Coordinates of C-alpha atoms in Angstrom, one line a residue:
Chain Q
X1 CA -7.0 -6.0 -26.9
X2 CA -4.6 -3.5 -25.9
X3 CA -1.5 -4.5 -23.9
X4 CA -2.7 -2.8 -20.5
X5 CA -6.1 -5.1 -20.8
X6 CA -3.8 -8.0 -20.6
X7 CA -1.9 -7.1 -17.6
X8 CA -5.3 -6.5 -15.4
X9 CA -7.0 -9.6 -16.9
X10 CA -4.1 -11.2 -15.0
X11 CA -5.3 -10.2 -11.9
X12 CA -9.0 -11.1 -12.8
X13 CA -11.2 -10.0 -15.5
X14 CA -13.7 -8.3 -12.6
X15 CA -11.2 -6.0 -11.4
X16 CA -9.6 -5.3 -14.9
X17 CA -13.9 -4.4 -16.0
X18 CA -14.0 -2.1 -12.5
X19 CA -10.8 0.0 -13.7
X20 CA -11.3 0.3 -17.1
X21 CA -15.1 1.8 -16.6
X22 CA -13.6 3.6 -13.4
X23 CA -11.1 5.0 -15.7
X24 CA -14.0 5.8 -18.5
X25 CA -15.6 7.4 -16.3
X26 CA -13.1 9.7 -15.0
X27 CA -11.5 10.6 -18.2
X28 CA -14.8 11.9 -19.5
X29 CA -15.9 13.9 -16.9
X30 CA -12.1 15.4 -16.6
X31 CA -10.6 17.1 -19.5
X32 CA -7.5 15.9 -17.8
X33 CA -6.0 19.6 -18.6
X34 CA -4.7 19.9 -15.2
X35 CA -0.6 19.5 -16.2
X36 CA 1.9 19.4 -13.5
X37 CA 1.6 21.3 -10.4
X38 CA 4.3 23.9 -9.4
X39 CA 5.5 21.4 -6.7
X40 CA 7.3 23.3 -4.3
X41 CA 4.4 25.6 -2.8
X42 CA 2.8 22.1 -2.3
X43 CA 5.0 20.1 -0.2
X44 CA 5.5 23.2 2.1
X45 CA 1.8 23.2 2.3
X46 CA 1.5 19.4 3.5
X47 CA 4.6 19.6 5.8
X48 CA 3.4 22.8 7.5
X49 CA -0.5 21.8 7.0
X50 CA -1.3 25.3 5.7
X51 CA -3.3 25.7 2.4
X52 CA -1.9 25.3 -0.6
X53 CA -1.1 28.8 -1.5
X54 CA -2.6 28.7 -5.5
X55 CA -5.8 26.5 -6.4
X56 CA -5.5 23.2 -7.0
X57 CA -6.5 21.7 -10.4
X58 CA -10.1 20.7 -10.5
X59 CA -9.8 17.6 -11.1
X60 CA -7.0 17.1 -7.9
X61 CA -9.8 19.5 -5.8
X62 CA -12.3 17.2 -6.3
X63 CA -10.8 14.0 -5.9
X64 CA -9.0 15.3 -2.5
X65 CA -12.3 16.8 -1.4
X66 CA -14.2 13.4 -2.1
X67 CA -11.5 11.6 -0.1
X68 CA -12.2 14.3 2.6
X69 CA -16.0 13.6 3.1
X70 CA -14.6 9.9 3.6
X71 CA -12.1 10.9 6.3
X72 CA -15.0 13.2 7.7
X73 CA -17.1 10.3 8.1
X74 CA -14.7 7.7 9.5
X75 CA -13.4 11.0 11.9
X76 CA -16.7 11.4 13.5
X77 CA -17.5 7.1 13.7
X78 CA -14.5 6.9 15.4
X79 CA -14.8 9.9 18.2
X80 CA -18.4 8.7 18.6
X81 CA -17.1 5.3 19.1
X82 CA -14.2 5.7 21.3
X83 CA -16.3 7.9 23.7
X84 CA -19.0 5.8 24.0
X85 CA -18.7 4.4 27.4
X86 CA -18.2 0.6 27.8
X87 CA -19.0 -0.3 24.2
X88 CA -15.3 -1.0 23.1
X89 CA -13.5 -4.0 25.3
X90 CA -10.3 -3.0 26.9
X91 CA -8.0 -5.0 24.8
X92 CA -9.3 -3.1 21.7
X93 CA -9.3 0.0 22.7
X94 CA -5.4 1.0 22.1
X95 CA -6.3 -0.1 18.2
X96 CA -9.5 2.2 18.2
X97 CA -8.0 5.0 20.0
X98 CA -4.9 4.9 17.5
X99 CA -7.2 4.4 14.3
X100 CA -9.5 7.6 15.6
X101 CA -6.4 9.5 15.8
X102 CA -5.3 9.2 11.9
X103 CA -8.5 9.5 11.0
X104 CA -8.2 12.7 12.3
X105 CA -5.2 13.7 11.1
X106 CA -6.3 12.2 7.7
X107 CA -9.1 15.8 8.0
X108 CA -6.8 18.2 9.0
X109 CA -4.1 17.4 6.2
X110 CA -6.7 17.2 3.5
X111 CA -8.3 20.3 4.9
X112 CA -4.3 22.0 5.1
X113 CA -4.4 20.9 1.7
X114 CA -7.9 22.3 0.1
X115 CA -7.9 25.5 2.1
X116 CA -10.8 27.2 1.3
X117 CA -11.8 24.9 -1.3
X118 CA -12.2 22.0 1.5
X119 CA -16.0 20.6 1.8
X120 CA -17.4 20.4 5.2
X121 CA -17.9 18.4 7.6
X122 CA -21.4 16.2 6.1
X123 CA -23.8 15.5 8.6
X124 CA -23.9 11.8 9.8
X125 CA -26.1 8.6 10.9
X126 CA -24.3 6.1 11.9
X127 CA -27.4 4.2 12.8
X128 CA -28.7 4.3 8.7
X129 CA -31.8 5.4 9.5
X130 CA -32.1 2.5 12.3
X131 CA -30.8 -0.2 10.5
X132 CA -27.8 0.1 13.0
X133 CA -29.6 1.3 15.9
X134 CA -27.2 -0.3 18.5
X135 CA -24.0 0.8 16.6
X136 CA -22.8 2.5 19.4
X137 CA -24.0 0.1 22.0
X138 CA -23.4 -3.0 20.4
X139 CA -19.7 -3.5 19.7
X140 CA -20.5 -6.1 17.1
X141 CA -22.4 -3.8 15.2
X142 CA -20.0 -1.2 15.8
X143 CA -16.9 -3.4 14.5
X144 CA -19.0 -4.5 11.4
X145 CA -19.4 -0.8 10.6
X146 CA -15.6 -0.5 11.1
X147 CA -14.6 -2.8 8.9
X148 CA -17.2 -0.9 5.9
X149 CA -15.6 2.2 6.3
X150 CA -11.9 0.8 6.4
X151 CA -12.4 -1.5 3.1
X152 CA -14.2 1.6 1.5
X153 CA -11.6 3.7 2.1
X154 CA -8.9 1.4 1.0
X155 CA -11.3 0.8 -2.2
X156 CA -12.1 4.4 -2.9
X157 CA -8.3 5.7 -2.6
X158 CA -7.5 2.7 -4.7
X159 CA -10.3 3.7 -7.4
X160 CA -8.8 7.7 -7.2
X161 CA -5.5 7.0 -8.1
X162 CA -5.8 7.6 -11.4
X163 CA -6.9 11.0 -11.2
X164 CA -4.2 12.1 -8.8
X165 CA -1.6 11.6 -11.7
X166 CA -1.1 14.9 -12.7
X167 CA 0.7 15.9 -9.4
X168 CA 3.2 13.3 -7.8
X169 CA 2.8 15.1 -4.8
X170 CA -0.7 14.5 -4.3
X171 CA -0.5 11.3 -5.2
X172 CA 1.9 9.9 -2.9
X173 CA -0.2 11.7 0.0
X174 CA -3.0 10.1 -1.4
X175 CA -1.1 6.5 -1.3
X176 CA 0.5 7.1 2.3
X177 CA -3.4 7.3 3.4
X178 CA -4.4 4.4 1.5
X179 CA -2.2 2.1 3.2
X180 CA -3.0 3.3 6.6
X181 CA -6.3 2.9 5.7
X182 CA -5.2 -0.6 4.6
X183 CA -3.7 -1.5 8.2
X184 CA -7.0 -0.8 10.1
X185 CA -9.0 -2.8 8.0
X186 CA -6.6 -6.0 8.2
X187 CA -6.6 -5.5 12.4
X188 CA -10.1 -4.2 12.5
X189 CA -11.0 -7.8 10.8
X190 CA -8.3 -9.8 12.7
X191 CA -10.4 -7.9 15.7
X192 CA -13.5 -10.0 14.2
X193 CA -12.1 -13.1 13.7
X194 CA -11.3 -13.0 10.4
X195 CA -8.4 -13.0 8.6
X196 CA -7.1 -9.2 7.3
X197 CA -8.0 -9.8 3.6
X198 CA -10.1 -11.3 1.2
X199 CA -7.4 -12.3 -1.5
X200 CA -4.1 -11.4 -3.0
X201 CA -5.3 -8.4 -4.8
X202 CA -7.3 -5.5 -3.1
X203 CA -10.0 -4.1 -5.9
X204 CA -10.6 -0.6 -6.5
X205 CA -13.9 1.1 -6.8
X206 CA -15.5 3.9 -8.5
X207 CA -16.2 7.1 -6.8
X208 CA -20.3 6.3 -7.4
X209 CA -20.2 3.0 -6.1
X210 CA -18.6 4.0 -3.1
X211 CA -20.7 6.9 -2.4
X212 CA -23.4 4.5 -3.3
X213 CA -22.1 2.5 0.1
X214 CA -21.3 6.0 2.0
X215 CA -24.9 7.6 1.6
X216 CA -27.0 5.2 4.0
X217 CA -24.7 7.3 6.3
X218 CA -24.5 11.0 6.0
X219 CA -27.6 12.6 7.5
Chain U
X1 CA 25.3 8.7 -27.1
X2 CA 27.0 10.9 -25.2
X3 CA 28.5 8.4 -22.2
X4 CA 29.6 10.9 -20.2
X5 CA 26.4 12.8 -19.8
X6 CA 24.2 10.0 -19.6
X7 CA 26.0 8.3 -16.8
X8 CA 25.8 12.0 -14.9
X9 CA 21.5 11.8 -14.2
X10 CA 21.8 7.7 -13.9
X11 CA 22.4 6.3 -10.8
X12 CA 23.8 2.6 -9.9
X13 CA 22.3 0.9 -7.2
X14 CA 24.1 -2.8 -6.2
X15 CA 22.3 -4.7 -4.1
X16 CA 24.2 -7.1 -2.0
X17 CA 26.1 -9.6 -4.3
X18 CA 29.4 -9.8 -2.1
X19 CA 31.6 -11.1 -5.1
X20 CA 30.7 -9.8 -7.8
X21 CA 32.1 -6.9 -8.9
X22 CA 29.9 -4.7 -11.5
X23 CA 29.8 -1.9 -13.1
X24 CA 26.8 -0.1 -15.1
X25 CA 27.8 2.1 -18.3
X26 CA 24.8 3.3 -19.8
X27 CA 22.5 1.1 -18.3
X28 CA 23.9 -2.0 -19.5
X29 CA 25.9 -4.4 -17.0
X30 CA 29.1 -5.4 -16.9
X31 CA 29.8 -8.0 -14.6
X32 CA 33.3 -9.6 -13.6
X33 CA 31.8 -13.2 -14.5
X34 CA 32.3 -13.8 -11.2
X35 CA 29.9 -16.9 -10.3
X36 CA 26.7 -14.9 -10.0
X37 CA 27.3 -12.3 -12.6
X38 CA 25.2 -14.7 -15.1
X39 CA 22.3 -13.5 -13.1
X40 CA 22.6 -9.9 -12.8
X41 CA 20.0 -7.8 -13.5
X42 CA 19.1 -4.3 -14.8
X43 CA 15.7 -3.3 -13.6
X44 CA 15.2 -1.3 -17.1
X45 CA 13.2 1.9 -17.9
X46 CA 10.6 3.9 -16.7
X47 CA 6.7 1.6 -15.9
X48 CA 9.3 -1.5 -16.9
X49 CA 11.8 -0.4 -14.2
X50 CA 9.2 0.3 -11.6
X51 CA 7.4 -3.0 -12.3
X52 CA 10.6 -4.7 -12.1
X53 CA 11.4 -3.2 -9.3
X54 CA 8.6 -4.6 -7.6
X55 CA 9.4 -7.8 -9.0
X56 CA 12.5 -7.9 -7.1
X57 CA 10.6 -7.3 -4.3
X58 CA 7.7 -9.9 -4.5
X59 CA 10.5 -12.1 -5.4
X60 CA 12.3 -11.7 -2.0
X61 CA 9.1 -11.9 0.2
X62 CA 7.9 -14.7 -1.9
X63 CA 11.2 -16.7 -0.9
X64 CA 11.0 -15.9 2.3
X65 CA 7.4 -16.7 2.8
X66 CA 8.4 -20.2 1.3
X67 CA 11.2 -20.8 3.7
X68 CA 9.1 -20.1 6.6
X69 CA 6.8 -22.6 6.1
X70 CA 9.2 -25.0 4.4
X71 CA 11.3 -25.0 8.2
X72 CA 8.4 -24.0 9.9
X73 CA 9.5 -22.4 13.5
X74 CA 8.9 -24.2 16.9
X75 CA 5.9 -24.2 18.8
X76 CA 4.1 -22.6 15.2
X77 CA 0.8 -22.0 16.6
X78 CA -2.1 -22.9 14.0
X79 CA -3.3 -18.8 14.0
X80 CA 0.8 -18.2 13.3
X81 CA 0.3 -21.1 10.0
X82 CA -3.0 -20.0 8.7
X83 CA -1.3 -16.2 8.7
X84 CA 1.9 -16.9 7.4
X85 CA 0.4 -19.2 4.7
X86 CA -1.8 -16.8 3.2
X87 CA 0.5 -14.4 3.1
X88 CA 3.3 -16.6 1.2
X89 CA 0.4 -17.5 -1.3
X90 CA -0.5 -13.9 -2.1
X91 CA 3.1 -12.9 -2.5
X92 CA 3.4 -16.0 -5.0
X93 CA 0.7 -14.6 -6.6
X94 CA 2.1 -11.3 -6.9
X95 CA 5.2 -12.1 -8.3
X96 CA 3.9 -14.4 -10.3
X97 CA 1.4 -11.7 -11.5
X98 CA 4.7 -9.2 -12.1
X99 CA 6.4 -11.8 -13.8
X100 CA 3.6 -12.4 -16.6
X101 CA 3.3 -8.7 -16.9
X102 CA 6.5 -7.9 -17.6
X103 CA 7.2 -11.2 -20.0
X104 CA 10.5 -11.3 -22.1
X105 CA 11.7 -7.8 -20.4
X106 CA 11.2 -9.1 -16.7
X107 CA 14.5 -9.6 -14.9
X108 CA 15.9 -13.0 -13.8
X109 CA 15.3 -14.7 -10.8
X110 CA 17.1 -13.1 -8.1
X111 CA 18.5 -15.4 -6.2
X112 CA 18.5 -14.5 -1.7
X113 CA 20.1 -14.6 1.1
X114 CA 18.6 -15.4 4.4
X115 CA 21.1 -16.2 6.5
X116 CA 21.0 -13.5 8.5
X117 CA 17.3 -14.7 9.5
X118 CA 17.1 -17.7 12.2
X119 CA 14.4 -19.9 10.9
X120 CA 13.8 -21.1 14.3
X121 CA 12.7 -18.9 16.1
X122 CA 9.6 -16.9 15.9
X123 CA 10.9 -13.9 17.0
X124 CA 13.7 -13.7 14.4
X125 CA 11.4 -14.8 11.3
X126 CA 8.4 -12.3 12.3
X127 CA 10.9 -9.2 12.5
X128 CA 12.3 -10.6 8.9
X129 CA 8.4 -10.1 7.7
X130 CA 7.8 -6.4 9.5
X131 CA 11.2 -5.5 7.6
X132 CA 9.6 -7.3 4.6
X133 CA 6.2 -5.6 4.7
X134 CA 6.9 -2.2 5.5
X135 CA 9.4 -1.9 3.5
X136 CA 7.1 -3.1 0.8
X137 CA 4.6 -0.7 1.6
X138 CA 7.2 2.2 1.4
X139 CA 8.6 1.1 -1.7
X140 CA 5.5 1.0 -3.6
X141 CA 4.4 4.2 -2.2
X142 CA 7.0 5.6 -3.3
X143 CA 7.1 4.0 -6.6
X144 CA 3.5 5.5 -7.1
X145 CA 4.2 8.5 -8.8
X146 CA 7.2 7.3 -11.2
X147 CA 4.2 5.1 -13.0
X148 CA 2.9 7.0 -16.4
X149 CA 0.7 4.0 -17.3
X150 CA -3.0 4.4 -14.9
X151 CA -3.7 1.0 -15.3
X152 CA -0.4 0.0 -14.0
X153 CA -0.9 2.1 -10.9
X154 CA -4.2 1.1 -10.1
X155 CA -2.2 -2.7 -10.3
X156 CA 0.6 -1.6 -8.2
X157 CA -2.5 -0.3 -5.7
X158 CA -4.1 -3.6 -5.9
X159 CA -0.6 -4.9 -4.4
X160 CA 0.4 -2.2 -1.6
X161 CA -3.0 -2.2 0.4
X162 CA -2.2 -6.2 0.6
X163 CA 1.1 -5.4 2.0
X164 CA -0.1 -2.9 4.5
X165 CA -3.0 -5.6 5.6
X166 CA 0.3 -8.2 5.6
X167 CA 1.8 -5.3 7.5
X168 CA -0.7 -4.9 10.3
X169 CA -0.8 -8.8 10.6
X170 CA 2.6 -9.6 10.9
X171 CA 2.7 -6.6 13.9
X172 CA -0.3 -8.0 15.5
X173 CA 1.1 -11.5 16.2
X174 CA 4.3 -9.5 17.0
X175 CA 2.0 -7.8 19.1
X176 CA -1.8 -8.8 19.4
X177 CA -3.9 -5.5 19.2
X178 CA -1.4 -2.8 20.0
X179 CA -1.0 0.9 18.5
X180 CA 1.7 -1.0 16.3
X181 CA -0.8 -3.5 15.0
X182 CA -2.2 -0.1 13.4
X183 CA 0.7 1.2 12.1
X184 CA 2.2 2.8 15.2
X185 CA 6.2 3.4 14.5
X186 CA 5.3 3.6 10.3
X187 CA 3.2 6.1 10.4
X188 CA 3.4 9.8 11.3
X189 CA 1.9 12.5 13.2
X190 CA -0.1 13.6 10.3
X191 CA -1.3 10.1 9.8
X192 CA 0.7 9.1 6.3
X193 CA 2.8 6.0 6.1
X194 CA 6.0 5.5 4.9
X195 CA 7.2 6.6 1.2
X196 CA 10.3 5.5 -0.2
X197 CA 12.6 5.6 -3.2
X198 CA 14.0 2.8 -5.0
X199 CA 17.6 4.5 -4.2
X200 CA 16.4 4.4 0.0
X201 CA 14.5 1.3 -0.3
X202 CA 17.1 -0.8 -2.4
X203 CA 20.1 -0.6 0.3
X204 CA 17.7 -2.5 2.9
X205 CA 16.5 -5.2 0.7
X206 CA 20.5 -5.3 -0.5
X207 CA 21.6 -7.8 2.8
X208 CA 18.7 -10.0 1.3
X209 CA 19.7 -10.9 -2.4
X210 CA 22.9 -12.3 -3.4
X211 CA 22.4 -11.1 -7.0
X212 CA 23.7 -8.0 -8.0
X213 CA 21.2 -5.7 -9.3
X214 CA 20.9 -2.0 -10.7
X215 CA 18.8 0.5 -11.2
X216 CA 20.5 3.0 -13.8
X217 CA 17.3 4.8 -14.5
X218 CA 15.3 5.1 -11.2
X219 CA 15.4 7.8 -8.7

């Protein structure tokens, strides 16, 4: 057993299975040729959210334009959400209002980013084809809903990682998103009831499983 | 070796450690043998340093966390308990997680300093864990991209999200269900939180840990 088994197994033996077929999974689909970006061009891209003026390594494009859909999808719950007249209580509606807005944000840097290589907008249904009919209505359905998209995101950042290696750049974008995303799902449960987290260590998942979870959604 | 050279691109970071005097050549320490110098401590290089870097850090919020609820606060309200206590369990479990990891080349134990922190009061001990958190947060996503090993990252992933939860908790009982509770004052305009160096983040954790300790190799 190699040394890096042994320092996931520590965590638990689940998570160390997740990443090591996550990891399978990316390396063979990626030739990994992608080297290290010319870094400059890049940061002036993110600070000034205009596209990245040269294309980005598959590998980073796709990643970054999975991660997009995501913010695409949380983007739209959240304006849907925060419009929808009396269906968030008062006191929560400075935490909604501020989550919508990174959302957001979260679309236009990752667009700034892609340029023209950024996917659009997906269609959505929040409802799932009715099995959240009231999501809008209902602000326990709509909180439930909340919290999915928040833990996915953390999750599917988490499980992406890996392939943002070959530009530090990207990378750290990638993990100042993840932690946000990490904040609203703590509050958005606190907001429940429930306490922010379900252990010490946050799992990762693969990009199929968590389109698996995304799909019932987008129209 | 060529001394001279080397000590050029390395960079000495003390943290704290009021009497003893040290100086890194190379890498290696050479303390005064002042009374802590036993237990100084050079982070190491490259995934070693970084993991020992967080180390360091789980160590400090692991002590603290302990503290708290060893000389719990007055008037600790059972939500306040349940909180507190979760969080000091997970950042056992994450140093005790670094600590296996890094085995024979993991650093001492540090050894802290609260006194700054008034144990008493609620006020003073929940601004001591927003310090804690976001500068956790920071620090590993900063420490993101110095990681070569992907399973190490993914690990180090598995940890920050937990912080940023922590992060949003600790703001919320600070203030219940405010913009800050979502990251308002850590996060930006584009919607990315905080990223730090080990040379920006190891100055603010230096008032917190008596022992002296360097980072020859990190950025």
């Amino acid at each position: 057993m190699s040394n890096t088994s042994t320092i996931l197994g520590e965590i638990e033996p689940e998570l160390a299975d997740t990443i090591v077929q996550g990891r399978r999974e990316l390396f063979t689909r990626y030739a990994r040729a992608g080297g290290i970006l010319a870094s400059a061009p890049l940061v002036l891209a993110l600070a000034s959210n205009q596209a990245f003026g040269q294309a980005l390594p598959k590998q980073i494009e796709d990643t970054l334009n999975f991660a997009l859909t995501l913010e695409y999808l949380e983007a739209a719950f959240y304006e849907a959400g925060n419009k929808s007249r009396g269906l968030i209580p008062s006191k929560y509606r400075t935490v909604f209002r501020t989550i919508g807005q990174h959302e957001t944000a979260h679309v236009q840097l990752l667009q700034g980013v892609l340029g023209n290589a950024a996917v659009s907008a997906p269609g959505v249904d929040f409802t799932a084809g009715g099995q959240y009919a009231d999501v809008f209505d209902n602000f326990d359905t709509f909180l439930t809903l909340s919290q999915t998209f928040e833990d996915l995101g953390v999750a599917a950042y988490k499980g992406q990682a890996g392939n943002l290696m070959s530009s530090g750049e990207v990378l750290t974008v990638a993990l100042q998103i993840h932690s946000v995303e990490a904040r609203h799902a703590s509050e958005v449960r606190r907001i429940g009831l429930k306490l922010g987290w379900d252990g010490a260590f946050d799992k990762p998942l693969s990009k199929s499983a968590v389109l698996a979870a995304a799909t019932p959604f987008l129209a | 070796m060529d001394y001279t050279q080397d000590l050029s691109r390395r960079r000495l970071l003390k943290w704290g450690g009021a009497s003893a005097a040290t100086i890194a050549v190379s890498g290696v320490l050479l303390p005064n043998f002042g009374i802590t110098a036993a237990l100084a401590a050079e982070l190491g290089d490259g995934d070693i340093g970084v993991l020992n870097y967080a180390y360091a850090l789980e160590q400090l919020e692991a002590a603290f966390y302990t503290q708290v609820l060893q000389t719990p606060f007055s008037r600790m309200q059972p939500n306040d308990r349940v909180i507190l206590t979760s969080i000091r369990d997970h950042e056992i479990a994450h140093r005790d997680f670094l600590k296996k990891a890094l085995g024979r080349n993991a650093i001492p134990a540090l050894e802290v300093d609260f006194s700054a922190v008034d144990f008493g009061s609620r006020r003073s001990v929940l601004a001591t864990a927003d310090t804690f958190e976001n500068l956790g947060v920071a620090a590993y996503n900063g420490a993101g991209q110095l990681l070569s090993n992907p399973d190490y990252l993914v690990a180090a992933g598995s940890i920050v999200s937990i912080e940023a939860r922590h992060a949003a908790a600790i703001a919320d009982l600070i203030d219940p269900y405010s913009a800050r509770s979502v990251g308002k004052g850590h996060v930006d305009a584009k919607g990315l939180d905080g990223a730090l160096q080990p040379s920006q983040v190891l100055p603010k954790a230096a008032p917190f840990i008596a022992t002296p300790v360097s980072a020859a190799t990190l950025p």
